[in-house]
Short mmCIF file of C-alpha atoms in Angstrom, two decimals:
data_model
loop_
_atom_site.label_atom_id
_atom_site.label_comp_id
_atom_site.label_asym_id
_atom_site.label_seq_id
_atom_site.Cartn_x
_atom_site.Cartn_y
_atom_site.Cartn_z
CA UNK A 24 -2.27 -83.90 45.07
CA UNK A 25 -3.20 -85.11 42.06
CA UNK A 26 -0.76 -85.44 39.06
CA UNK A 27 -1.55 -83.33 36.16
CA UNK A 28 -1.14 -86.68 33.91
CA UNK A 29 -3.23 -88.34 35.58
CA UNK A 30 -6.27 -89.43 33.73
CA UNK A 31 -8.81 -88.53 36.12
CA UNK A 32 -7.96 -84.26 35.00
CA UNK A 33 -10.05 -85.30 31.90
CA UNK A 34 -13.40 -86.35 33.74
CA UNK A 35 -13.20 -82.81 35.95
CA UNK A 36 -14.41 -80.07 34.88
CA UNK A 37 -13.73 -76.24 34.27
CA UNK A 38 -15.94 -73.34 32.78
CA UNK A 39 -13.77 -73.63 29.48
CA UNK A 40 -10.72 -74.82 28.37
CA UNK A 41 -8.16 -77.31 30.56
CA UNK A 42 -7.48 -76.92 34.23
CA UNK A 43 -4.96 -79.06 33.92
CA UNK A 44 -3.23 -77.38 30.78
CA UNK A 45 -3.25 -74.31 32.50
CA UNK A 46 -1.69 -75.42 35.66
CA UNK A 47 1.04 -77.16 33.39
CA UNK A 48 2.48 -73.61 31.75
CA UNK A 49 2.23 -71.76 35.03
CA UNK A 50 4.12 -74.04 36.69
CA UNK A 51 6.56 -74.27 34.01
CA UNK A 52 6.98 -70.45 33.83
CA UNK A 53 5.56 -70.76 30.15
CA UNK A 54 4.02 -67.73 28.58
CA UNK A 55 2.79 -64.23 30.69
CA UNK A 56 2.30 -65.14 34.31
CA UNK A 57 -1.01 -62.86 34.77
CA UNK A 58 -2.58 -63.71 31.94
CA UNK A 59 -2.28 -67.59 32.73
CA UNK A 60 -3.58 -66.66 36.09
CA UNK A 61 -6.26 -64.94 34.87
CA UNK A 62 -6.74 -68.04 32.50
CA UNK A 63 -7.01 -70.27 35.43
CA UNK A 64 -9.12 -67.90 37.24
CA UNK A 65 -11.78 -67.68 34.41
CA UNK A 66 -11.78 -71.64 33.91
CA UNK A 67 -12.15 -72.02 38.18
CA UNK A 68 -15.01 -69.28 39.08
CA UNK A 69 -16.10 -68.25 36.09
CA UNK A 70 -19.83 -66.64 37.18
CA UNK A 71 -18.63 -67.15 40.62
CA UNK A 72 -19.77 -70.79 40.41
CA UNK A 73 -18.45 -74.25 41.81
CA UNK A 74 -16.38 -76.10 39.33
CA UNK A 75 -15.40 -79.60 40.30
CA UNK A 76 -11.63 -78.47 38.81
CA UNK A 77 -11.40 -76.06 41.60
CA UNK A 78 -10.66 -78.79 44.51
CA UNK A 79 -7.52 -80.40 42.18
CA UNK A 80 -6.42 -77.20 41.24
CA UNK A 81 -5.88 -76.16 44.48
CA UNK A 82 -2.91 -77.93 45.56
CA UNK A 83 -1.34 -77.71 42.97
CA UNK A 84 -1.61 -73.57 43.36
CA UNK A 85 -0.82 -74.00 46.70
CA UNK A 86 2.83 -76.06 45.49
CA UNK A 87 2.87 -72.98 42.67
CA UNK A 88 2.97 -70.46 45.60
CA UNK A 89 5.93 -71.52 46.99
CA UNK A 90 8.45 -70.41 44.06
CA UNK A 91 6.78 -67.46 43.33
CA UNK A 92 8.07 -63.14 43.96
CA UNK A 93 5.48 -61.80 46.40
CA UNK A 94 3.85 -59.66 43.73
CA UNK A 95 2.85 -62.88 42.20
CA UNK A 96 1.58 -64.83 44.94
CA UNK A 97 -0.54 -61.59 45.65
CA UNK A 98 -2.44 -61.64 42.55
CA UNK A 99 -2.66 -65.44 42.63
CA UNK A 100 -4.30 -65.55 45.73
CA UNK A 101 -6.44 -62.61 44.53
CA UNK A 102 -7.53 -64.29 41.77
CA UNK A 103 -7.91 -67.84 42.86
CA UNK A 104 -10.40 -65.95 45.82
CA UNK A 105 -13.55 -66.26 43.96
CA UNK A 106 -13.00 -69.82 43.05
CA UNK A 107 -12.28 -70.49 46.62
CA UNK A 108 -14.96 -68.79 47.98
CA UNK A 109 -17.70 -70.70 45.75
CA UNK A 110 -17.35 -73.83 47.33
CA UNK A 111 -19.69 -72.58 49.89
CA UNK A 112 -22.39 -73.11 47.25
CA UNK A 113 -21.51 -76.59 47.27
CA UNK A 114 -20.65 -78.47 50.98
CA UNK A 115 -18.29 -80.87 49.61
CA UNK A 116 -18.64 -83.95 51.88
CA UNK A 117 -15.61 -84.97 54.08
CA UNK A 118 -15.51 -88.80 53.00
CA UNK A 119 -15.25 -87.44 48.89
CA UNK A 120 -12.00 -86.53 47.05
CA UNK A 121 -12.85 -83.56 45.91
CA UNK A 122 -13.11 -82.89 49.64
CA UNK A 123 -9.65 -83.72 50.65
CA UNK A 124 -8.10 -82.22 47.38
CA UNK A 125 -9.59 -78.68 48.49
CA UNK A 126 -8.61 -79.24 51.92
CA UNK A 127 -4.89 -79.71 51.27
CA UNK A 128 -4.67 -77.00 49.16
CA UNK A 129 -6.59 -74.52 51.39
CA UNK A 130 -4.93 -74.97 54.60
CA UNK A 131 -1.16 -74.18 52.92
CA UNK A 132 -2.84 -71.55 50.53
CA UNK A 133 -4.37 -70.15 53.59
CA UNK A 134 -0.88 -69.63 55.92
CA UNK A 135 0.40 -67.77 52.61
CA UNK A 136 -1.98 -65.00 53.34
CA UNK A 137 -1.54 -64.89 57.15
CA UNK A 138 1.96 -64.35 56.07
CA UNK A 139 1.71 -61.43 53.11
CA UNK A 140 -0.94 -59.70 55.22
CA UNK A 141 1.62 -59.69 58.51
CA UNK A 142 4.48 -59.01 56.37
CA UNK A 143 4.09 -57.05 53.28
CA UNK A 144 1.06 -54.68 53.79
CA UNK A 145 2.88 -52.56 51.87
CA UNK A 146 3.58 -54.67 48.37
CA UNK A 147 -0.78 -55.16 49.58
CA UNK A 148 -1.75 -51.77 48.85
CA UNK A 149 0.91 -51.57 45.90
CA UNK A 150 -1.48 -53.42 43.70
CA UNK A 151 -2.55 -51.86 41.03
CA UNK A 152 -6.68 -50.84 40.48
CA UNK A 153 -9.06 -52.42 42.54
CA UNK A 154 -6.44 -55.40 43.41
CA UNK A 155 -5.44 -54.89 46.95
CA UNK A 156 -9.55 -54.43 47.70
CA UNK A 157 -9.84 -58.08 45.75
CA UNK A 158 -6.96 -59.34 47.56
CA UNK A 159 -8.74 -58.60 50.95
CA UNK A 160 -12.06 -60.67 49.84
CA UNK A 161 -9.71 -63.16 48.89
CA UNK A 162 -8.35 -63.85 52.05
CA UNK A 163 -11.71 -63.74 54.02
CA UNK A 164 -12.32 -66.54 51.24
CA UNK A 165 -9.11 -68.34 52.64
CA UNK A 166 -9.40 -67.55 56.20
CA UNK A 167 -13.01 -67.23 57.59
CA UNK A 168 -16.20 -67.61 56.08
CA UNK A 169 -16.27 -68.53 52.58
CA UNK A 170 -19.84 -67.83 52.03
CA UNK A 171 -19.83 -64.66 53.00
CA UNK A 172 -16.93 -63.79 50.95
CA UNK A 173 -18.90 -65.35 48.05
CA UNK A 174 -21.37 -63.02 48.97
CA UNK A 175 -19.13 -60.05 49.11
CA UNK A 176 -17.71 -61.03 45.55
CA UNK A 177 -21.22 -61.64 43.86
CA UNK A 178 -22.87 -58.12 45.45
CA UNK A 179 -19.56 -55.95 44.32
CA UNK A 180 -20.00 -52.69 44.94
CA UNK A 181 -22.51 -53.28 47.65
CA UNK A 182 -24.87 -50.86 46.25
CA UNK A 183 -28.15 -53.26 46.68
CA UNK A 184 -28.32 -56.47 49.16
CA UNK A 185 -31.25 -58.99 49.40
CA UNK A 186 -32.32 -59.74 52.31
CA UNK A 187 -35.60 -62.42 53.44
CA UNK A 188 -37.37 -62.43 56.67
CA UNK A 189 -37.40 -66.11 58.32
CA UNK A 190 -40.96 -65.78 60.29
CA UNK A 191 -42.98 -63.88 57.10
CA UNK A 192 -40.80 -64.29 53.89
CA UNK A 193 -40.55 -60.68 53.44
CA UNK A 194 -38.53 -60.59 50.51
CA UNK A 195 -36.42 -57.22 49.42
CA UNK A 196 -34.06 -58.40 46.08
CA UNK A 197 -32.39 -55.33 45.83
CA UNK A 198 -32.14 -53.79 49.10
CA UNK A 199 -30.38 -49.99 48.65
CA UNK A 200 -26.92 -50.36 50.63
CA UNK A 201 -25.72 -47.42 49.06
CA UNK A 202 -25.27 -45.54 51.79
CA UNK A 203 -26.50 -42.33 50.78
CA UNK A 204 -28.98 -42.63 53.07
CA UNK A 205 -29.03 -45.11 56.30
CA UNK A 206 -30.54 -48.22 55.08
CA UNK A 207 -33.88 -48.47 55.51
CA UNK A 208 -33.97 -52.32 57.04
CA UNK A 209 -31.06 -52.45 58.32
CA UNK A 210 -28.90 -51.31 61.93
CA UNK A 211 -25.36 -51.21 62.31
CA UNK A 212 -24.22 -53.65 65.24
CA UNK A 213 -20.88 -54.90 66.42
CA UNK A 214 -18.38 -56.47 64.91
CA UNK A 215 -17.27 -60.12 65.66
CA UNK A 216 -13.55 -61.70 65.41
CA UNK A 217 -13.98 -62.12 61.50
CA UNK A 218 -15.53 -58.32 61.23
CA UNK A 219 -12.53 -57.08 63.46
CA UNK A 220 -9.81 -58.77 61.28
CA UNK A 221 -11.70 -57.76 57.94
CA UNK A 222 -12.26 -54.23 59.27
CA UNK A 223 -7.74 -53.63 60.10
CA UNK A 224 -7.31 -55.38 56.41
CA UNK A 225 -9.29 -52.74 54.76
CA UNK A 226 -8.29 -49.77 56.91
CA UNK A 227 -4.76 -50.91 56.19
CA UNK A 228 -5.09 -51.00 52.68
CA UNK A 229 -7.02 -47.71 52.58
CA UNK A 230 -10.38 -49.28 51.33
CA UNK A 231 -13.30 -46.37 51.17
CA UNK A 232 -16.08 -48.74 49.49
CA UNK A 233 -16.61 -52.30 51.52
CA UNK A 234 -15.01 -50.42 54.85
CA UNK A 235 -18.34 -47.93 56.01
CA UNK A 236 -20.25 -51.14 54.88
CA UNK A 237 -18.77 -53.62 57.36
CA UNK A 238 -20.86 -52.51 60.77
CA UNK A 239 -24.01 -52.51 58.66
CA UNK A 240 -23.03 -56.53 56.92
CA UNK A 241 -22.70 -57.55 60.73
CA UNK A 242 -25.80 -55.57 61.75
CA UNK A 243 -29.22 -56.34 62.27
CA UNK A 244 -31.95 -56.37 60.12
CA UNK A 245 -35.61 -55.96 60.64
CA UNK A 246 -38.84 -57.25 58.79
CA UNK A 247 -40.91 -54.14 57.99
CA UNK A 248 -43.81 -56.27 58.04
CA UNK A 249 -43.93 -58.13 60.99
CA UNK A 250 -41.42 -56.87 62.98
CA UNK A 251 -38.61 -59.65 63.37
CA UNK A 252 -35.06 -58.95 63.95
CA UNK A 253 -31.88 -60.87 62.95
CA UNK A 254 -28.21 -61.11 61.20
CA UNK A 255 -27.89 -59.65 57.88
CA UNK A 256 -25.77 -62.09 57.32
CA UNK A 257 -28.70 -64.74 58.46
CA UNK A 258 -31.24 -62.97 56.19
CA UNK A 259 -29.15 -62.77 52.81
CA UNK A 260 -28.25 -66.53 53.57
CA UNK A 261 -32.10 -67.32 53.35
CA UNK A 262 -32.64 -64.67 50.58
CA UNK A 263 -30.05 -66.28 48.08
CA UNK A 264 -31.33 -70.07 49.42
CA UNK A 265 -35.03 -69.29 48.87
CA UNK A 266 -35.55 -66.19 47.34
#
């Protein structure tokens, strides 16, 4: 962890204002919680892209955690999801610091949400608005796969998906995943371990919008052109890669 007077916090960057400044009056209980969260949030994922702040943030959330009620380490974790999730985008190497910074913050930050989601489900779907549905993307962010939780945050409400064949570059930008209708591309198929999990969380916290999605996200999609099959997951990796 890095101190927050260390000189390095001025070479980092955030969308905005001061990482570092914002980290200092949350963990000095200075001013409204949430909206210092919410500050933090905005300066770590603003656009729901990779900040370099993010990685030496995140211990020092993960320290914040610790003496917080469980209401507030809900909507931290909510919030810090996005910023979490993004550094898909980015494949931080393992011999940088910005590596090891994320890592030591993720792995405690990440047992915190094994432990609310075993234990207090119900403070979960307490949350007020579309919280507890944020929370749950949150901890796929924290748990699993981040880039598909990136995903997940940047398509919210699922309406339209992109999708690109890998043998013909079929491209579809705005694939309807409404589900008025059955998608025209795309077959439901089986969950996997990640689905499973994902699938109890929202079921639990009486989710109605990402829920009827999920066997469709892990399902199959084929090229109306020249007939290849694959992932969904596979096919919006190339699509937001290539596309």
């Amino acid at each position: 962890m890095i101190d927050l007077n260390n000189p390095v916090w001025k070479a980092i960057h955030g969308a905005g204002g001061r990482v570092d400044d914002c980290l200092r009056r949350l963990m000095a209980g200075e001013g409204d919680f949430r909206e210092n969260v919410d500050l933090l949030a905005d300066n770590t994922s603003h656009q729901l892209s990779w900040y370099s702040a993010t990685a030496y943030a995140l211990p020092h959330v993960a320290r914040l955690c610790k003496k917080l009620s469980v209401e507030e380490k809900l909507y931290l974790i909510a919030q810090m999801g996005p910023a979490v999730a993004a550094e898909a985008q980015v494949s931080l190497s393992p011999d940088s610091e910005e590596f090891r910074e994320f890592h030591e913050g993720l792995a405690p930050l990440a047992q915190k949400v094994r432990e609310l989601v075993e234990h207090h489900m119900e403070e979960i779907k307490a949350l007020p608005k579309d919280l507890p549905l944020f929370f749950a993307n949150s901890a796929l962010a924290l748990l699993w796969d981040r880039k598909r939780a990136w995903y997940l945050f940047l398509c919210a409400p699922w309406d339209e998906l992109p999708a690109m064949c890998p043998e013909c570059d079929w491209y579809e930008e705005c694939m309807d995943f409404s589900l008025e209708e059955e998608p025209e591309f795309v077959t439901p198929g089986d969950l996997d371990e990640e689905g499973v999990w994902l699938q109890k969380l929202l079921t639990a916290i009486g989710d109605r919008e990402l829920l009827p999605r999920l066997p469709y996200l892990y399902g199959t999609c084929t090229c109306p052109e020249c007939g290849a099959s694959g992932p969904l997951w596979a096919w919006m990796d190339r699509a937001y890669e290539e596309g």
